[in-house]
PDB file of C-alpha atoms in Angstrom:
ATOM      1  CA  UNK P  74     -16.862  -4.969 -11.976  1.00  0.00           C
ATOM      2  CA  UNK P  75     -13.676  -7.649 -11.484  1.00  0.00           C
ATOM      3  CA  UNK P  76     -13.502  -9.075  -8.368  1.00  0.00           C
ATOM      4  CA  UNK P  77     -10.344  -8.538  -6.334  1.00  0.00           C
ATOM      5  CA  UNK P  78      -8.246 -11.350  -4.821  1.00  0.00           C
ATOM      6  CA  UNK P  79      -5.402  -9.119  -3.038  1.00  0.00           C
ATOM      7  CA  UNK P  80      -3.522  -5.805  -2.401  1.00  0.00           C
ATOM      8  CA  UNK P  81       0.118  -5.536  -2.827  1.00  0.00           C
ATOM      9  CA  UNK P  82       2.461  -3.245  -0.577  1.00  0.00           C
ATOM     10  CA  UNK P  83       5.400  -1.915  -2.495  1.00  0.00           C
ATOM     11  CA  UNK P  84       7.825  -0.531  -0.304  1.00  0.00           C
ATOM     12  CA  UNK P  85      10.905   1.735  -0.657  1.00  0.00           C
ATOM     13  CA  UNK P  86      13.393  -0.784  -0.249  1.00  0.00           C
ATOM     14  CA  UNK P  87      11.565  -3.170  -3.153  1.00  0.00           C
ATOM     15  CA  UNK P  88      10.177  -5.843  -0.683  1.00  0.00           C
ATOM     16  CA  UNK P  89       6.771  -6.443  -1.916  1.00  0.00           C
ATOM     17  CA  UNK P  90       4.211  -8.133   0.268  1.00  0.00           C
ATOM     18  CA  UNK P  91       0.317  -9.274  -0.751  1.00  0.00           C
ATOM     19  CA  UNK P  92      -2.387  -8.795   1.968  1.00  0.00           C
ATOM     20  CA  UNK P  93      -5.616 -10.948   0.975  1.00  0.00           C
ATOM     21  CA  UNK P  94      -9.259  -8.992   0.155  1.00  0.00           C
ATOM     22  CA  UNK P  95     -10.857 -11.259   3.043  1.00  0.00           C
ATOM     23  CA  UNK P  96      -8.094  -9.723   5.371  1.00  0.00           C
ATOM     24  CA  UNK P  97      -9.500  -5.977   4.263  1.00  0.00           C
ATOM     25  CA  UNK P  98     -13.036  -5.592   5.526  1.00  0.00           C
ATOM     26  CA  UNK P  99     -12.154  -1.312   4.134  1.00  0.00           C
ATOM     27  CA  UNK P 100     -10.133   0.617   1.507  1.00  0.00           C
ATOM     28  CA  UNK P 101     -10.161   3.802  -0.077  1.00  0.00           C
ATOM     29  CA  UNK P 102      -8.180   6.058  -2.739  1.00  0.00           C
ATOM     30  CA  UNK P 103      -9.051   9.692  -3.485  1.00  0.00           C
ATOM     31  CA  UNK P 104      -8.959  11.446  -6.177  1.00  0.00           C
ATOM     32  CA  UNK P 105      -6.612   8.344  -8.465  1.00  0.00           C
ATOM     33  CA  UNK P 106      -5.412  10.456 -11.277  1.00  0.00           C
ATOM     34  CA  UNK P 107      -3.073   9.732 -14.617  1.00  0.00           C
ATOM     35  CA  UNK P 108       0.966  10.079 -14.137  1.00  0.00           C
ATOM     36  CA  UNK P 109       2.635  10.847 -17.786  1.00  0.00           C
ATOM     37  CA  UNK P 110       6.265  10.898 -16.861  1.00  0.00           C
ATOM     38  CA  UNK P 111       9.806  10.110 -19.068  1.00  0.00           C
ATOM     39  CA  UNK P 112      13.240   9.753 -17.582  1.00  0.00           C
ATOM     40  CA  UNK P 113      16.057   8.304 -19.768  1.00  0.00           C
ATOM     41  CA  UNK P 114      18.633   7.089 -17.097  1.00  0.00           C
ATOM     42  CA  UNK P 115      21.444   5.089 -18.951  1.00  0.00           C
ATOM     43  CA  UNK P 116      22.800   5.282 -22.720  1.00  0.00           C
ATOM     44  CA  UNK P 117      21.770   1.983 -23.888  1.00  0.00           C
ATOM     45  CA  UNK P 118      17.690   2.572 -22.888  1.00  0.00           C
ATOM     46  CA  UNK P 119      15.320   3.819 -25.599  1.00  0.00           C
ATOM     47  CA  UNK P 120      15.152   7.684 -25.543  1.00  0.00           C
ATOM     48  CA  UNK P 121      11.508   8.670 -26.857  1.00  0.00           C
ATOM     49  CA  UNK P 122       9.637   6.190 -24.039  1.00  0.00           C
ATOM     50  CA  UNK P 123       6.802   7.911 -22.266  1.00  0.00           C
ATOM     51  CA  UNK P 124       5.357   6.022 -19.034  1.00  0.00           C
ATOM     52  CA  UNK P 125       1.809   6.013 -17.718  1.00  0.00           C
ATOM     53  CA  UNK P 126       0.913   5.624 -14.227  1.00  0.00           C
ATOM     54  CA  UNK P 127      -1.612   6.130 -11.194  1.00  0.00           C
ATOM     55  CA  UNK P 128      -1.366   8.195  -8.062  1.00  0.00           C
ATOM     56  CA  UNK P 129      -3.865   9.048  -5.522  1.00  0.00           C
ATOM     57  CA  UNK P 130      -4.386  12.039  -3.071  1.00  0.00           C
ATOM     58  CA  UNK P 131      -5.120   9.894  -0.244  1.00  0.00           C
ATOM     59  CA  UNK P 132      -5.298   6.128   0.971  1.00  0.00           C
ATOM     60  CA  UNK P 133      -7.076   4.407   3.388  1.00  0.00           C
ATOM     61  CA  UNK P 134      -6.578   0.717   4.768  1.00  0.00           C
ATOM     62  CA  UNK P 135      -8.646  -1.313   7.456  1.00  0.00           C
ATOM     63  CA  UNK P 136      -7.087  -4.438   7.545  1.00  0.00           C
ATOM     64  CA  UNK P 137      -7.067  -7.269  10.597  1.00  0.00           C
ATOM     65  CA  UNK P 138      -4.423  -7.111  12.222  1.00  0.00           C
ATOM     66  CA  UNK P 139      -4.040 -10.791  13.685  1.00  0.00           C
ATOM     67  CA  UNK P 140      -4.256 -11.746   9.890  1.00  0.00           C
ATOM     68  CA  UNK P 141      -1.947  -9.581   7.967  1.00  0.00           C
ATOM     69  CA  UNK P 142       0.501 -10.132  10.996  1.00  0.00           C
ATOM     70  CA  UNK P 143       0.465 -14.096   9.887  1.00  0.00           C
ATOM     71  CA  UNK P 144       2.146 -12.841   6.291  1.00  0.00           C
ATOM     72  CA  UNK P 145       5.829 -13.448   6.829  1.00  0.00           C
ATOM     73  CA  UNK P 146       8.317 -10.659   5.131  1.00  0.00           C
ATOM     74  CA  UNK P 147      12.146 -10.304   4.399  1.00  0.00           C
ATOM     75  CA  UNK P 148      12.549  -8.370   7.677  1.00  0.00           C
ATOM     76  CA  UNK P 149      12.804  -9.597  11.052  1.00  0.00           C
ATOM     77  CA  UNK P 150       8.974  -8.698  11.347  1.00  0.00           C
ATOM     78  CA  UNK P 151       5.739  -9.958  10.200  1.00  0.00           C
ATOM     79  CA  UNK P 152       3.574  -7.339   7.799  1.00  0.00           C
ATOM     80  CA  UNK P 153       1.425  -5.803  10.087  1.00  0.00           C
ATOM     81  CA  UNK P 154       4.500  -4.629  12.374  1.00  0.00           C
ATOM     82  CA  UNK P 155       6.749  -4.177   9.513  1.00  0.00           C
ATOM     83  CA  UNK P 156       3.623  -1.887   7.804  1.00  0.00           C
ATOM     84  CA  UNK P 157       4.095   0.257  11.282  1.00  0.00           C
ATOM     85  CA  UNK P 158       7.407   0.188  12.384  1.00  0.00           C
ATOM     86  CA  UNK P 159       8.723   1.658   8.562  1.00  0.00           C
ATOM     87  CA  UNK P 160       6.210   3.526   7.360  1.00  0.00           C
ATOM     88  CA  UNK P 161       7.787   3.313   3.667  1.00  0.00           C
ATOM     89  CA  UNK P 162       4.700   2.407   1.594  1.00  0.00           C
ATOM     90  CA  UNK P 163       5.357   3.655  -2.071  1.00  0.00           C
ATOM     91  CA  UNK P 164       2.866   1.823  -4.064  1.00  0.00           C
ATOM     92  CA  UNK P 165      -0.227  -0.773  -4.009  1.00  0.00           C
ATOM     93  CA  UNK P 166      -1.378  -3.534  -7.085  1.00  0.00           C
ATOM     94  CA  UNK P 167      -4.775  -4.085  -6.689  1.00  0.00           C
ATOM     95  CA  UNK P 168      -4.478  -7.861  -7.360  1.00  0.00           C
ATOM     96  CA  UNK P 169      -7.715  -8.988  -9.387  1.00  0.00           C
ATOM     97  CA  UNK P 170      -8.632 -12.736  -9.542  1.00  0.00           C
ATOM     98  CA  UNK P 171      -8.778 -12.410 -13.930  1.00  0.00           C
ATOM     99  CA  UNK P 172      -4.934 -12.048 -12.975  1.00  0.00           C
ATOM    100  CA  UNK P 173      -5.040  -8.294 -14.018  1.00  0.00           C
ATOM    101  CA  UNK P 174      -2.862  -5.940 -11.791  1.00  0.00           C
ATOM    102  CA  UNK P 175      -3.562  -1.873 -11.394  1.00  0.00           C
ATOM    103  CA  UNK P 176      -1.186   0.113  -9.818  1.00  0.00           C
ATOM    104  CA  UNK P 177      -1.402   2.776  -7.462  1.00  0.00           C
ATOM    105  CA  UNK P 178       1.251   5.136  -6.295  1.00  0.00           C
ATOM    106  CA  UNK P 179       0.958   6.775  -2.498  1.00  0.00           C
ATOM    107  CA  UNK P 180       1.674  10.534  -1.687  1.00  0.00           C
ATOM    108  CA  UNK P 181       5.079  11.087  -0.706  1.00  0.00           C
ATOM    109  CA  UNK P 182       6.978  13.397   1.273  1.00  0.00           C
ATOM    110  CA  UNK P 183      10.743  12.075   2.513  1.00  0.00           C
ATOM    111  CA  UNK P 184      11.366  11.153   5.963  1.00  0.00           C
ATOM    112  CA  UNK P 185      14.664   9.646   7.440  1.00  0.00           C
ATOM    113  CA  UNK P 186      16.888  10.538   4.890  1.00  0.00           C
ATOM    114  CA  UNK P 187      13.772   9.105   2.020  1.00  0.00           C
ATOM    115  CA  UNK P 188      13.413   5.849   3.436  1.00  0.00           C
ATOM    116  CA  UNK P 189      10.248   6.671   5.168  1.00  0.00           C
ATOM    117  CA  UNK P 190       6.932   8.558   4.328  1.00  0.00           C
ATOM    118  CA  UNK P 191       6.529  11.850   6.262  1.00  0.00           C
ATOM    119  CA  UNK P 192       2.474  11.269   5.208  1.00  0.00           C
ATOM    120  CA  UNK P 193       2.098   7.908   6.455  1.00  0.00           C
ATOM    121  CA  UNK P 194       0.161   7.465   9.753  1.00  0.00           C
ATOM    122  CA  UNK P 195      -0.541   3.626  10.991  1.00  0.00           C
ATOM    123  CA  UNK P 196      -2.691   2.935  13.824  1.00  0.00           C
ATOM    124  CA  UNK P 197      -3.966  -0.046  15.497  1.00  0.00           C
ATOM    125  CA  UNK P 198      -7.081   0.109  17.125  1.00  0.00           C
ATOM    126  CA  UNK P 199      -9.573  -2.286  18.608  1.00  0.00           C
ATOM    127  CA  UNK P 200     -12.579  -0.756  16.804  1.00  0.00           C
ATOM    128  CA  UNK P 201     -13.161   1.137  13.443  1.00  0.00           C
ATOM    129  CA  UNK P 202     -15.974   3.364  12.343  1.00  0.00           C
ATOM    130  CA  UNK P 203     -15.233   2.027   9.131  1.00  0.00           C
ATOM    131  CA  UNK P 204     -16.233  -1.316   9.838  1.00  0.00           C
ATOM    132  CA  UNK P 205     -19.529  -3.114  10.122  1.00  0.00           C
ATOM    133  CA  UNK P 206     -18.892  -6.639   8.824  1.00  0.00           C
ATOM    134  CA  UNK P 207     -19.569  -8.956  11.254  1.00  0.00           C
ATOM    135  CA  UNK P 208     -17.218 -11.057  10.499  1.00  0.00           C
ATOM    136  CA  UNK P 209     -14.345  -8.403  12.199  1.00  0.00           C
ATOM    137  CA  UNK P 210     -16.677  -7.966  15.145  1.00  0.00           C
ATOM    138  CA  UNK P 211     -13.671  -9.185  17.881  1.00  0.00           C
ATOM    139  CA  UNK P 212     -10.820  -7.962  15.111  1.00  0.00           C
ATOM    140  CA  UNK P 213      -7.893  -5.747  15.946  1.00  0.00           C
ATOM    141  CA  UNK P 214      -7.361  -3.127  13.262  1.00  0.00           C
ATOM    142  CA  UNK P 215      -4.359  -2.151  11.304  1.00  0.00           C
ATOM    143  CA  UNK P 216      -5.140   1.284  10.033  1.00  0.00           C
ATOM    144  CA  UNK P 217      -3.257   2.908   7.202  1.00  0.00           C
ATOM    145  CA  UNK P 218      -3.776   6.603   6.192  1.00  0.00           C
ATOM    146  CA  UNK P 219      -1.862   8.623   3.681  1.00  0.00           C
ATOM    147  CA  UNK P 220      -3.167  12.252   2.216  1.00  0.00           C
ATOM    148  CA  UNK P 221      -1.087  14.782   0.087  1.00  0.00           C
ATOM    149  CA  UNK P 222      -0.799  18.101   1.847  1.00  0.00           C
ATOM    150  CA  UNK P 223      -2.771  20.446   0.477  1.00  0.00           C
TER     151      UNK P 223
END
């Protein structure tokens, strides 16, 4: 099993922020399943390529708050309050310390005119029923959920 060093948010506008593992004491994807997909956009592109990719039903995050809000971003916030003001999470790398990258894409179902996720619901909560480390035992939470509609 590789050992993971960080998880990447990719958001809609393509800012792209990395949250250390030691900031996530909890994190979940259901049901990860294979993407085939082809789209041939300009004239000068290669017509017969066929992409690969991941998405997941659902996605769970319990990260510390405090500690993901110390990662600076592009906007006017830091990540945990840019993570719940925007609520535009499109896809994670799962950041493994070989240097190996998977990615991830989120459900998604357009809110304010497709800059947001309609399916993305952030919390933060002083306790977690996810969490027993220790180690978070005084943490504020920064929960992330995400599940297709069924």
């Amino acid at each position: 099993m590789e050992k993971l060093k960080a998880i990447q948010f990719n958001f809609e506008n393509c800012e792209s922020e990395q949250i250390p593992i030691e900031y996530i004491p909890y994190f979940n994807f259901e049901n990860v399943h294979t993407n085939l997909s082809h789209r041939w956009d300009h004239e000068d592109e290669d017509s017969d390529v066929l992409k690969t990719g991941l998405e997941c039903d659902a996605f769970t995050m319990i990260a510390d708050w405090d500690r993901v809000n110390t990662i600076e971003t592009w906007e006017e916030y830091n990540l945990a309050d840019r993570i719940s003001k925007f609520h535009d999470l499109v896809d994670v790398d799962l950041i493994f310390k070989s240097g190996k990258t998977k990615n991830i894409y989120m459900p998604w179902e357009d809110a304010n005119y497709g800059e947001s996720n309609a399916l993305m619901i952030v919390l933060k909560s002083d306790s977690s029923s996810y969490v027993i480390n220790r180690k978070f035992s005084n943490s504020t939470f920064l929960e992330v959920y995400i599940e297709k509609k069924a």
